[in-house]
Coordinates of C-alpha atoms in Angstrom, one line a residue:
Chain A
X1266 CA -43.4 -41.1 -75.7
X1267 CA -40.7 -41.6 -74.2
X1268 CA -39.1 -44.4 -76.4
X1269 CA -40.5 -43.1 -79.4
X1270 CA -38.2 -40.0 -78.3
X1271 CA -35.3 -41.8 -77.1
X1272 CA -35.3 -43.7 -80.7
X1273 CA -35.6 -40.5 -82.8
X1274 CA -32.6 -39.1 -80.5
X1275 CA -30.6 -42.1 -81.0
X1276 CA -31.1 -42.3 -85.0
X1277 CA -30.4 -38.5 -84.9
X1278 CA -27.2 -39.1 -82.9
X1279 CA -26.1 -42.1 -85.3
X1280 CA -26.7 -40.1 -88.5
X1281 CA -24.7 -37.5 -87.1
X1282 CA -21.8 -39.8 -86.1
X1283 CA -21.4 -40.5 -89.9
X1284 CA -21.2 -37.3 -90.2
X1285 CA -19.7 -34.7 -87.7
X1286 CA -20.4 -36.1 -84.1
X1287 CA -17.3 -36.8 -82.5
X1288 CA -15.5 -37.4 -79.0
X1289 CA -12.5 -35.3 -78.6
X1290 CA -9.5 -36.6 -76.4
X1291 CA -7.2 -33.8 -74.7
X1292 CA -3.2 -36.1 -75.4
X1293 CA -1.1 -35.4 -72.3
X1294 CA 2.7 -35.8 -72.7
X1295 CA 6.1 -34.5 -72.1
X1296 CA 6.8 -33.3 -75.1
X1297 CA 8.7 -36.5 -76.4
X1298 CA 6.7 -39.4 -75.4
X1299 CA 2.3 -39.8 -74.9
X1300 CA 1.5 -40.1 -71.3
X1301 CA 0.3 -43.8 -71.0
X1302 CA -3.0 -42.7 -69.3
X1303 CA -4.0 -41.2 -72.9
X1304 CA -4.3 -44.9 -74.3
X1305 CA -6.8 -45.4 -71.6
X1306 CA -8.9 -42.6 -72.4
X1307 CA -8.9 -43.0 -76.2
X1308 CA -10.4 -46.6 -75.5
X1309 CA -12.9 -45.1 -73.3
X1310 CA -13.5 -42.2 -75.5
X1311 CA -14.4 -44.9 -78.4
X1312 CA -17.1 -46.4 -75.6
X1313 CA -19.2 -43.4 -76.3
X1314 CA -20.1 -44.4 -79.5
X1315 CA -18.8 -41.7 -81.9
X1316 CA -15.8 -40.9 -83.9
X1317 CA -12.3 -40.1 -81.6
X1318 CA -10.2 -37.3 -82.4
X1319 CA -7.3 -36.7 -80.5
X1320 CA -5.9 -32.7 -79.4
X1321 CA -2.2 -32.6 -79.0
X1322 CA -1.2 -29.4 -78.0
X1323 CA 2.7 -27.8 -76.8
X1324 CA 5.4 -26.3 -78.0
X1325 CA 6.7 -29.8 -79.7
X1326 CA 3.7 -31.4 -80.1
X1327 CA 3.6 -32.6 -84.2
X1328 CA 6.2 -35.4 -83.0
X1329 CA 3.3 -36.9 -80.4
X1330 CA 0.9 -36.1 -83.0
X1331 CA 2.5 -38.9 -85.1
X1332 CA 2.7 -41.4 -82.5
X1333 CA -1.6 -40.5 -81.5
X1334 CA -2.1 -40.9 -85.3
X1335 CA -1.3 -44.7 -85.1
X1336 CA -3.0 -45.4 -81.9
X1337 CA -6.1 -47.8 -83.1
X1338 CA -9.4 -45.9 -83.1
X1339 CA -8.1 -42.6 -83.3
X1340 CA -9.9 -40.7 -86.7
X1341 CA -8.2 -37.4 -86.5
X1342 CA -5.9 -35.7 -84.9
X1343 CA -5.3 -32.2 -84.6
X1344 CA -2.2 -30.5 -83.5
X1345 CA -1.4 -27.2 -82.0
X1346 CA 2.4 -26.4 -82.1
X1347 CA 3.5 -23.0 -80.4
X1348 CA 5.9 -22.0 -78.0
X1349 CA 3.1 -20.3 -75.7
X1350 CA 2.2 -24.1 -75.3
X1351 CA 5.2 -24.6 -73.4
X1352 CA 4.3 -26.8 -70.4
X1353 CA 0.5 -26.5 -71.2
X1354 CA -0.7 -24.2 -69.0
X1355 CA -4.3 -24.8 -68.7
X1356 CA -5.1 -20.8 -68.8
X1357 CA -3.3 -21.5 -72.5
X1358 CA -4.4 -25.0 -73.6
X1359 CA -8.3 -23.9 -72.8
X1360 CA -8.6 -21.2 -75.5
X1361 CA -7.4 -24.0 -78.1
X1362 CA -9.9 -26.4 -77.0
X1363 CA -12.4 -24.2 -77.3
X1364 CA -11.6 -23.3 -80.8
X1365 CA -12.0 -26.4 -81.7
X1366 CA -14.8 -27.2 -80.1
X1367 CA -16.3 -24.4 -82.2
X1368 CA -15.3 -25.7 -85.2
X1369 CA -16.0 -28.9 -84.7
X1370 CA -18.8 -29.4 -82.3
X1371 CA -17.7 -32.5 -80.1
X1372 CA -20.5 -34.1 -78.3
X1373 CA -17.9 -34.9 -75.5
X1374 CA -14.3 -33.4 -74.2
X1375 CA -12.4 -36.0 -72.7
X1376 CA -9.3 -36.9 -70.9
X1377 CA -7.8 -39.6 -68.6
X1378 CA -8.0 -38.3 -65.0
X1379 CA -4.9 -36.7 -64.1
X1380 CA -3.5 -33.5 -62.5
X1381 CA -3.4 -32.3 -65.7
X1382 CA -6.8 -33.1 -67.0
X1383 CA -8.4 -31.9 -63.4
X1384 CA -7.1 -28.6 -64.2
X1385 CA -8.0 -28.3 -67.9
X1386 CA -11.4 -30.3 -68.4
X1387 CA -13.4 -28.1 -65.9
X1388 CA -11.8 -24.9 -67.0
X1389 CA -13.4 -25.4 -70.6
X1390 CA -16.6 -26.8 -69.3
X1391 CA -17.1 -23.8 -67.2
X1392 CA -17.2 -21.8 -70.7
X1393 CA -19.5 -24.4 -72.4
X1394 CA -21.9 -24.2 -69.6
X1395 CA -21.6 -27.9 -68.8
X1396 CA -21.4 -29.9 -65.5
X1397 CA -18.1 -31.9 -65.9
X1398 CA -17.9 -35.7 -64.7
X1399 CA -14.9 -36.6 -62.8
X1400 CA -13.1 -40.0 -62.5
X1401 CA -15.5 -41.9 -64.7
X1402 CA -15.0 -45.8 -63.9
X1403 CA -17.7 -47.0 -66.4
X1404 CA -19.8 -46.4 -69.4
X1405 CA -23.2 -47.3 -69.7
X1406 CA -24.0 -45.1 -72.7
X1407 CA -23.2 -41.6 -74.7
X1408 CA -24.5 -39.9 -71.6
X1409 CA -24.7 -42.7 -68.5
X1410 CA -21.9 -42.9 -66.1
X1411 CA -20.4 -44.5 -62.6
X1412 CA -18.3 -43.3 -61.0
X1413 CA -16.8 -43.6 -57.1
X1414 CA -17.5 -41.1 -54.4
X1415 CA -16.6 -41.1 -50.7
X1416 CA -13.3 -42.3 -51.3
X1417 CA -14.8 -45.2 -53.6
X1418 CA -17.2 -46.4 -50.8
X1419 CA -20.2 -45.9 -53.1
X1420 CA -20.5 -46.3 -56.8
X1421 CA -22.9 -43.5 -58.5
X1422 CA -24.4 -43.9 -61.8
X1423 CA -25.4 -40.7 -63.1
X1424 CA -27.1 -39.5 -66.5
X1425 CA -25.6 -36.2 -67.7
X1426 CA -27.9 -33.9 -69.6
X1427 CA -24.8 -31.0 -69.9
X1428 CA -24.8 -29.8 -73.5
X1429 CA -21.0 -31.3 -74.4
X1430 CA -20.2 -34.1 -71.7
X1431 CA -17.5 -33.0 -70.0
X1432 CA -15.6 -36.1 -68.8
X1433 CA -12.4 -37.6 -66.9
X1434 CA -11.7 -41.3 -67.1
X1435 CA -10.0 -43.2 -64.6
X1436 CA -7.1 -44.8 -66.1
X1437 CA -7.3 -48.0 -64.3
X1438 CA -10.7 -48.7 -65.7
X1439 CA -10.0 -49.1 -69.2
X1440 CA -7.5 -50.7 -71.4
X1441 CA -5.1 -49.1 -72.9
X1442 CA -5.9 -48.4 -76.7
X1443 CA -3.1 -50.4 -78.8
X1444 CA -1.2 -49.9 -82.3
X1445 CA -2.7 -50.1 -85.1
X1446 CA -4.4 -46.9 -86.6
X1447 CA -3.9 -44.2 -89.4
X1448 CA -5.9 -41.2 -87.9
X1449 CA -5.4 -38.2 -90.1
X1450 CA -3.2 -35.2 -88.8
X1451 CA -4.2 -31.7 -89.4
X1452 CA -3.6 -28.3 -87.6
X1453 CA -6.0 -27.1 -84.8
X1454 CA -7.6 -24.0 -85.3
X1455 CA -5.9 -21.2 -83.7
X1456 CA -7.2 -20.0 -80.4
X1457 CA -6.7 -16.7 -78.4
X1458 CA -3.8 -17.6 -76.5
X1459 CA -2.7 -14.7 -73.7
X1460 CA 0.2 -15.4 -71.7
X1461 CA 0.4 -12.6 -69.4
X1462 CA -2.0 -14.4 -67.1
X1463 CA 0.5 -17.2 -65.9
X1464 CA 4.1 -18.3 -66.5
X1465 CA 5.6 -21.8 -66.1
X1466 CA 8.7 -21.6 -63.6
X1467 CA 10.2 -24.8 -63.3
X1468 CA 9.6 -28.5 -62.1
X1469 CA 11.1 -31.1 -60.0
X1470 CA 10.3 -34.5 -61.1
X1471 CA 10.9 -37.5 -59.2
X1472 CA 13.1 -39.9 -60.9
X1473 CA 12.7 -43.2 -60.7
X1474 CA 14.1 -46.4 -62.9
X1475 CA 11.2 -48.7 -61.6
X1476 CA 7.6 -48.5 -63.7
X1477 CA 5.2 -46.1 -63.5
X1478 CA 3.5 -46.5 -60.4
X1479 CA -0.1 -46.0 -62.2
X1480 CA 0.6 -48.5 -64.9
X1481 CA 2.7 -51.1 -63.3
X1482 CA 1.8 -54.8 -63.2
X1483 CA 3.0 -55.2 -59.8
X1484 CA 3.0 -52.5 -57.0
X1485 CA 4.8 -52.6 -53.5
X1486 CA 3.7 -50.0 -51.0
X1487 CA 5.0 -49.1 -47.6
X1488 CA 3.4 -47.4 -44.5
X1489 CA 4.3 -46.3 -41.2
X1490 CA 5.6 -49.3 -40.2
X1491 CA 8.4 -49.0 -42.4
X1492 CA 9.6 -46.4 -39.5
X1493 CA 12.2 -44.4 -41.6
X1494 CA 12.8 -43.4 -45.1
X1495 CA 16.1 -45.3 -44.8
X1496 CA 13.7 -48.6 -44.3
X1497 CA 12.2 -48.0 -47.5
X1498 CA 15.3 -50.0 -48.9
X1499 CA 13.7 -53.2 -47.9
X1500 CA 10.7 -52.1 -50.2
X1501 CA 12.7 -51.0 -52.9
X1502 CA 14.6 -54.3 -52.9
X1503 CA 11.9 -56.3 -52.9
X1504 CA 10.4 -54.2 -55.7
X1505 CA 13.7 -54.5 -57.7
X1506 CA 13.3 -58.3 -57.3
X1507 CA 9.8 -58.5 -58.8
X1508 CA 10.1 -55.5 -61.2
X1509 CA 7.4 -53.4 -59.2
X1510 CA 6.7 -50.1 -58.8
X1511 CA 6.5 -48.6 -55.3
X1512 CA 3.9 -46.7 -53.5
X1513 CA 3.4 -45.3 -50.2
X1514 CA 0.4 -44.4 -47.7
X1515 CA -0.3 -41.2 -46.7
X1516 CA 1.5 -41.6 -43.4
X1517 CA 4.5 -42.6 -45.0
X1518 CA 4.7 -39.7 -47.3
X1519 CA 3.6 -37.7 -44.2
X1520 CA 6.4 -38.7 -42.2
X1521 CA 8.7 -37.7 -44.8
X1522 CA 9.8 -40.9 -45.7
X1523 CA 9.0 -41.0 -49.9
X1524 CA 7.8 -38.2 -52.1
X1525 CA 4.2 -37.1 -52.2
X1526 CA 4.0 -38.1 -56.0
X1527 CA 4.2 -41.9 -54.5
X1528 CA 0.9 -41.5 -52.2
X1529 CA -1.4 -44.1 -53.4
X1530 CA -5.1 -43.1 -51.7
X1531 CA -8.2 -40.9 -52.4
X1532 CA -6.1 -38.2 -52.9
X1533 CA -3.2 -39.4 -54.2
X1534 CA -2.6 -42.1 -57.1
X1535 CA -5.2 -45.0 -58.0
X1536 CA -3.7 -48.0 -58.7
X1537 CA -5.1 -51.3 -59.6
X1538 CA -2.3 -53.7 -60.8
X1539 CA -2.4 -57.5 -61.0
X1540 CA -0.7 -57.6 -57.7
X1541 CA -0.6 -55.4 -54.8
X1542 CA 1.6 -55.9 -51.4
X1543 CA 0.8 -53.7 -48.7
X1544 CA 3.6 -53.5 -46.0
X1545 CA 3.5 -52.1 -43.0
X1546 CA -0.3 -50.4 -43.9
X1547 CA -3.0 -50.5 -41.7
X1548 CA -5.4 -49.9 -44.3
X1549 CA -7.2 -46.9 -43.9
X1550 CA -10.4 -45.8 -46.0
X1551 CA -8.5 -43.3 -47.8
X1552 CA -5.6 -45.9 -48.8
X1553 CA -8.3 -48.4 -49.7
X1554 CA -9.7 -45.8 -52.1
X1555 CA -6.5 -46.1 -54.0
X1556 CA -5.9 -49.5 -54.5
X1557 CA -8.7 -52.0 -53.5
X1558 CA -9.4 -53.0 -57.5
X1559 CA -6.2 -54.7 -57.5
X1560 CA -6.5 -58.5 -58.7
X1561 CA -4.7 -59.8 -55.8
X1562 CA -3.4 -58.1 -52.4
X1563 CA -1.2 -59.4 -50.4
X1564 CA -0.7 -57.5 -47.1
X1565 CA 2.6 -58.0 -44.5
X1566 CA 1.6 -56.5 -41.3
X1567 CA 2.2 -57.3 -37.5
X1568 CA -1.1 -56.2 -36.5
X1569 CA -3.7 -58.9 -37.0
X1570 CA -6.9 -56.9 -36.4
X1571 CA -5.1 -54.1 -39.1
X1572 CA -8.3 -53.7 -41.6
X1573 CA -5.7 -54.5 -44.5
X1574 CA -6.3 -58.0 -43.6
X1575 CA -10.2 -57.3 -44.4
X1576 CA -9.4 -56.9 -48.3
X1577 CA -6.3 -58.8 -48.6
X1578 CA -6.0 -62.2 -50.4
X1579 CA -3.2 -63.1 -48.7
X1580 CA -2.5 -61.8 -45.2
X1581 CA 1.2 -62.5 -43.6
X1582 CA 0.7 -61.5 -40.0
X1583 CA 4.8 -60.6 -39.1
X1584 CA 7.7 -57.9 -38.4
X1585 CA 8.0 -56.7 -41.6
X1586 CA 11.8 -56.2 -40.8
X1587 CA 12.1 -59.9 -40.7
X1588 CA 9.3 -60.9 -43.4
X1589 CA 10.3 -58.5 -46.3
X1590 CA 14.0 -59.6 -46.2
X1591 CA 13.3 -63.1 -46.0
X1592 CA 10.9 -62.6 -48.8
X1593 CA 13.3 -60.7 -51.0
X1594 CA 15.7 -63.8 -50.1
X1595 CA 13.5 -66.4 -51.2
X1596 CA 12.6 -64.9 -54.8
X1597 CA 14.9 -65.9 -57.6
Chain B
X794 CA -4.9 -8.2 -50.6
X795 CA -8.6 -9.8 -49.9
X796 CA -9.2 -13.7 -49.6
X797 CA -12.5 -15.5 -50.0
X798 CA -11.8 -19.1 -48.9
X799 CA -14.9 -21.8 -49.9
X800 CA -15.1 -24.3 -47.2
X801 CA -18.0 -27.1 -47.6
X802 CA -19.7 -29.4 -44.3
X803 CA -19.0 -32.7 -45.5
X804 CA -19.3 -36.3 -43.9
X805 CA -16.3 -36.8 -41.3
X806 CA -13.3 -38.2 -43.3
X807 CA -13.1 -40.8 -40.5
X808 CA -16.9 -42.3 -41.3
X809 CA -17.2 -45.0 -43.0
X810 CA -20.7 -44.2 -45.0
X811 CA -23.6 -46.5 -45.6
X812 CA -25.2 -46.6 -48.9
X813 CA -29.0 -46.4 -48.4
X814 CA -31.1 -49.4 -49.1
X815 CA -33.0 -47.5 -51.7
X816 CA -29.8 -46.8 -53.3
X817 CA -30.8 -43.2 -53.8
X818 CA -27.5 -41.9 -51.9
X819 CA -25.5 -42.5 -48.7
X820 CA -26.6 -41.9 -45.1
X821 CA -26.4 -38.3 -43.7
X822 CA -28.9 -38.3 -41.3
X823 CA -27.2 -38.8 -37.8
X824 CA -23.7 -39.1 -39.4
X825 CA -20.9 -37.1 -38.0
X826 CA -20.1 -33.7 -40.5
X827 CA -16.8 -31.7 -40.0
X828 CA -15.3 -29.3 -42.3
X829 CA -13.8 -30.7 -45.8
X830 CA -10.1 -31.4 -44.9
X831 CA -8.9 -29.6 -48.0
X832 CA -10.7 -26.6 -47.1
X833 CA -9.4 -26.4 -43.8
X834 CA -5.8 -26.2 -45.2
X835 CA -6.9 -23.7 -47.7
X836 CA -8.7 -21.7 -44.7
X837 CA -5.5 -22.2 -43.0
X838 CA -3.0 -20.7 -45.5
X839 CA -5.1 -18.0 -46.0
X840 CA -4.8 -17.0 -42.5
X841 CA -1.1 -17.1 -42.6
X842 CA -1.0 -15.0 -45.3
X843 CA -2.9 -12.4 -43.5
X844 CA -0.4 -13.4 -40.3
X845 CA 2.3 -12.6 -42.8
X846 CA 0.7 -9.2 -44.0
X847 CA 0.5 -10.4 -47.6
X848 CA -3.7 -10.2 -46.9
X849 CA -5.6 -8.0 -45.0
X850 CA -8.9 -9.7 -45.1
X851 CA -10.2 -13.3 -44.9
X852 CA -13.7 -14.2 -46.0
X853 CA -15.0 -17.2 -45.7
X854 CA -17.7 -18.6 -48.1
X855 CA -19.9 -21.9 -48.1
X856 CA -23.0 -22.4 -50.0
X857 CA -25.5 -25.1 -48.2
X858 CA -28.2 -25.9 -46.1
X859 CA -28.7 -24.5 -42.7
X860 CA -26.2 -26.9 -41.0
X861 CA -23.2 -25.1 -43.4
X862 CA -23.6 -22.2 -40.8
X863 CA -21.6 -24.7 -38.1
X864 CA -18.6 -24.8 -40.5
X865 CA -18.3 -21.2 -41.1
X866 CA -18.5 -20.7 -37.2
X867 CA -15.3 -22.6 -37.5
X868 CA -13.6 -21.0 -40.2
X869 CA -14.3 -17.8 -37.9
X870 CA -12.9 -19.5 -34.9
X871 CA -9.8 -20.7 -36.9
X872 CA -9.2 -17.2 -38.0
X873 CA -11.4 -15.9 -41.0
X874 CA -12.9 -12.0 -40.4
X875 CA -16.2 -12.7 -41.8
X876 CA -18.4 -15.1 -43.4
X877 CA -21.0 -15.6 -46.1
X878 CA -23.1 -18.4 -45.9
X879 CA -25.0 -18.5 -49.4
X880 CA -28.4 -20.5 -48.3
X881 CA -30.1 -23.5 -50.3
X882 CA -32.9 -25.3 -49.0
X883 CA -32.3 -29.3 -47.9
X884 CA -33.8 -30.3 -51.1
X885 CA -31.9 -28.1 -53.3
X886 CA -28.8 -28.6 -51.2
X887 CA -28.7 -32.5 -52.3
X888 CA -28.8 -31.3 -56.0
X889 CA -25.8 -28.9 -56.3
X890 CA -23.2 -29.7 -58.4
X891 CA -19.6 -27.7 -58.7
X892 CA -20.6 -25.4 -61.5
X893 CA -23.4 -23.9 -59.2
X894 CA -20.9 -23.2 -56.6
X895 CA -18.6 -21.8 -59.2
X896 CA -21.7 -19.4 -60.7
X897 CA -22.6 -18.5 -56.8
X898 CA -19.2 -17.5 -56.3
X899 CA -18.6 -15.6 -59.8
X900 CA -21.8 -13.8 -58.7
X901 CA -20.3 -12.8 -55.0
X902 CA -16.7 -11.9 -56.8
X903 CA -18.9 -9.3 -59.0
X904 CA -20.2 -7.7 -55.8
X905 CA -17.5 -7.5 -53.7
X906 CA -14.3 -7.4 -54.9
X907 CA -11.5 -10.1 -53.7
X908 CA -7.9 -10.4 -55.0
X909 CA -7.6 -14.5 -54.5
X910 CA -10.1 -17.0 -54.3
X911 CA -9.1 -20.2 -52.2
X912 CA -10.5 -23.7 -52.2
X913 CA -9.7 -27.3 -51.2
X914 CA -8.2 -29.3 -54.2
X915 CA -11.4 -31.9 -53.7
X916 CA -14.4 -32.5 -51.4
X917 CA -14.0 -35.8 -50.0
X918 CA -17.7 -36.7 -50.1
X919 CA -18.1 -36.0 -54.4
X920 CA -14.3 -36.1 -55.2
X921 CA -15.2 -34.1 -58.0
X922 CA -12.3 -31.8 -57.7
X923 CA -14.0 -29.4 -60.1
X924 CA -14.9 -26.3 -58.0
X925 CA -11.7 -24.4 -58.4
X926 CA -10.8 -24.8 -62.3
X927 CA -14.6 -24.2 -63.1
X928 CA -14.3 -20.6 -61.0
X929 CA -11.2 -19.5 -62.8
X930 CA -12.9 -20.6 -66.3
X931 CA -15.8 -18.6 -65.4
X932 CA -13.7 -15.4 -64.4
X933 CA -11.2 -15.9 -67.2
X934 CA -8.7 -15.7 -64.0
X935 CA -5.4 -17.7 -63.6
X936 CA -5.4 -20.9 -61.8
X937 CA -2.7 -23.1 -59.9
X938 CA -4.1 -25.9 -58.0
X939 CA -3.0 -28.8 -55.8
X940 CA -0.9 -25.9 -54.4
X941 CA 1.9 -27.5 -51.6
X942 CA 3.7 -23.7 -51.0
X943 CA 2.4 -20.0 -51.6
X944 CA 4.8 -17.3 -51.8
X945 CA 4.7 -13.7 -53.1
X946 CA 5.6 -13.3 -56.8
X947 CA 6.5 -10.4 -57.1
X948 CA 4.0 -6.8 -57.2
X949 CA 0.8 -8.7 -57.9
X950 CA 1.9 -12.2 -58.3
X951 CA 1.7 -15.4 -56.5
X952 CA 4.6 -18.1 -56.9
X953 CA 2.5 -21.4 -56.3
X954 CA 4.6 -25.1 -56.0
X955 CA 2.0 -27.6 -57.1
X956 CA 1.7 -31.3 -56.6
X957 CA 1.5 -32.8 -59.8
X958 CA 2.0 -36.7 -61.2
X959 CA 5.5 -36.9 -61.5
X960 CA 6.6 -34.9 -58.8
X961 CA 6.2 -31.0 -58.3
X962 CA 6.1 -27.9 -60.9
X963 CA 6.2 -24.0 -59.6
X964 CA 4.0 -21.3 -61.8
X965 CA 3.6 -18.1 -61.4
X966 CA -0.2 -16.3 -61.6
X967 CA -0.7 -12.8 -61.8
X968 CA -3.7 -11.7 -59.3
X969 CA -6.5 -11.9 -59.3
X970 CA -6.4 -15.6 -59.3
X971 CA -7.6 -18.9 -57.7
X972 CA -6.3 -21.6 -56.1
X973 CA -6.9 -25.1 -54.3
X974 CA -4.9 -26.6 -51.6
X975 CA -3.3 -29.6 -51.5
X976 CA -2.6 -32.0 -48.3
X977 CA 1.0 -30.8 -47.9
X978 CA 0.6 -27.2 -47.7
X979 CA 0.2 -26.9 -44.0
X980 CA -0.9 -28.2 -41.2
X981 CA -4.1 -26.6 -40.1
X982 CA -4.6 -25.1 -36.2
X983 CA -7.0 -26.2 -34.1
X984 CA -9.7 -23.5 -32.6
X985 CA -9.0 -22.9 -29.4
X986 CA -12.0 -22.1 -26.8
X987 CA -11.2 -18.5 -26.5
X988 CA -11.4 -18.2 -30.0
X989 CA -14.6 -20.1 -30.4
X990 CA -16.2 -17.8 -28.4
X991 CA -15.2 -14.7 -30.1
X992 CA -16.3 -16.4 -33.6
X993 CA -19.7 -15.8 -32.3
X994 CA -19.1 -12.0 -32.6
X995 CA -18.0 -12.0 -36.0
X996 CA -20.1 -11.1 -39.1
X997 CA -22.0 -13.9 -40.9
X998 CA -23.9 -12.4 -43.8
X999 CA -26.8 -15.1 -45.1
X1000 CA -27.3 -14.7 -48.6
X1001 CA -30.3 -16.6 -50.3
X1002 CA -29.1 -18.6 -53.5
X1003 CA -31.9 -16.6 -55.3
X1004 CA -30.8 -13.6 -54.2
X1005 CA -27.7 -14.0 -56.4
X1006 CA -29.6 -15.1 -59.4
X1007 CA -28.0 -18.5 -59.6
X1008 CA -30.6 -21.5 -60.0
X1009 CA -29.7 -25.0 -59.0
X1010 CA -30.9 -26.6 -62.1
X1011 CA -28.9 -30.0 -62.4
X1012 CA -27.6 -31.1 -65.4
X1013 CA -26.3 -34.3 -63.8
X1014 CA -28.9 -36.9 -62.4
X1015 CA -27.9 -39.2 -60.0
X1016 CA -29.9 -42.8 -61.2
X1017 CA -28.5 -44.9 -58.7
X1018 CA -25.9 -44.9 -56.0
X1019 CA -24.5 -48.9 -55.1
X1020 CA -22.1 -50.2 -52.7
X1021 CA -18.8 -51.1 -54.4
X1022 CA -18.1 -54.9 -55.0
X1023 CA -17.0 -56.4 -51.6
X1024 CA -13.6 -57.9 -51.5
X1025 CA -13.5 -60.9 -49.5
X1026 CA -10.8 -61.5 -47.2
X1027 CA -8.7 -64.6 -48.0
X1028 CA -7.4 -65.1 -44.9
X1029 CA -3.7 -65.8 -43.4
X1030 CA -0.6 -67.7 -44.7
X1031 CA 1.3 -69.2 -42.1
X1032 CA 4.6 -68.0 -42.9
X1033 CA 7.1 -66.6 -46.0
X1034 CA 7.7 -69.7 -47.5
X1035 CA 3.6 -70.6 -47.5
X1036 CA 3.3 -66.6 -49.1
X1037 CA 6.0 -67.4 -51.4
X1038 CA 4.2 -70.8 -52.9
X1039 CA 0.7 -69.0 -52.8
X1040 CA 2.7 -65.9 -54.9
X1041 CA 4.3 -69.1 -57.3
X1042 CA 0.3 -70.4 -58.1
X1043 CA -0.7 -67.2 -58.9
X1044 CA 2.2 -67.0 -61.4
X1045 CA 3.7 -63.9 -60.1
X1046 CA 7.0 -65.7 -59.2
X1047 CA 8.5 -68.0 -61.7
X1048 CA 9.0 -71.6 -60.3

């Protein structure tokens, strides 16, 4: 009986998908460019087995919508351009998502896991009485997913019975979608956007010429062992030689050596580069949660018992103040 | 301003959890538990707002099995005035999702007026980071998540600096509102022995969850909990030139 039912559901689902069943991806952008994580989210959404629509909201979203329409796998792009949506405050974006849901009845509403989506997806989910699932790393079927819990020390496979699947996807777990699509761009249904609840006052973004931490092929991180913010120059010099992004452990952030948004770990950024070089980092559980899916891990630390060496492919037991400049000098 | 602070009892952050052999979950019996670190920060901020005379009362809330009462006593010792324990059975506790916590908070807020609900940005066990925005959605209240600074923002408003992916932003939210605390907001205080003794006399109200009319009906069933793939330690290299050779072999450095 169970199998008969699942065949029926599957049949219903596939006949729906050709007509209306679709997954919505909420795009993230800075008014000029699509955030790279949205490309990872589009790939993930494609694995749910239905059409992919993307919603682009903002004060200047039309240009971004045209970029999105060219992404492979995108069938439809919904645009909500309104000055009230400047900076995409969650209180204002949520009604637009709900209006779109009312019109198109998506089977899933998704986004790449980021500070933006973690604020928005649950807010919308509450209105749809759907339990969200955060930071999905693997999609088994349209309702079965895996995600990390306990700082990545347990992988939990779950089946969602939520009426609408409300998901955020871990960027590093899915390849970015490539160019080559020709989605249809249309206006999103208008939501009842109220403006009195919240106001955007300003932002202070860390400027850097280096590759974005979350998507860099090589990441070099410094920890407490650097001893000061000035000494982080050693890390920057090495990073520049390798074209790498620069991260940090919580200890280095707490000590004020570098800004918070450079933190790699359970509660900071999750990275999975080709090469991760940990310098002066002991390797606490919370740090490992953010980098242990890196392809190759190199650790430079003077303490041979540091836990980081248990996950490192190549460990160098050395004083970083000697080894890092020597390494930088040895590179072409 | 009355503040309700949500606190959760979780496996202590320093414990390396073990997955049960039957893959039904992680071992929590006989394991050190404590207050979720982000909730400690939310609580500390609420107590500071009271000390600055911006708040009049701080009430700690927890939803969980019988042992959650210990966490609420800790919250009282750290400066909460009262505590509310929404009780579930041990069996139900395993099925609680952030949506249920948000629903219980919503019901409490219908009975008792608060101007601010403050929780940690995520619990370090489920790592969901959902309760604050779910609650804000249910109530249609504004939200400011990942707060690293909370200030008065004019009459009836709070000004909140938030940690976002590329740096910081600042928003103004109208009260009542929902906030979540990031790591950088403050350094939580330790409960002193006299305060721990005093906390025993502070009021702790017990409310069985059925009295709130919230049913723990899972939408997300756990099929299996497994160990993440283990990495093999690759061993040490002798010196920097040996490391450079390894990087060359792997193609990260041109020959």
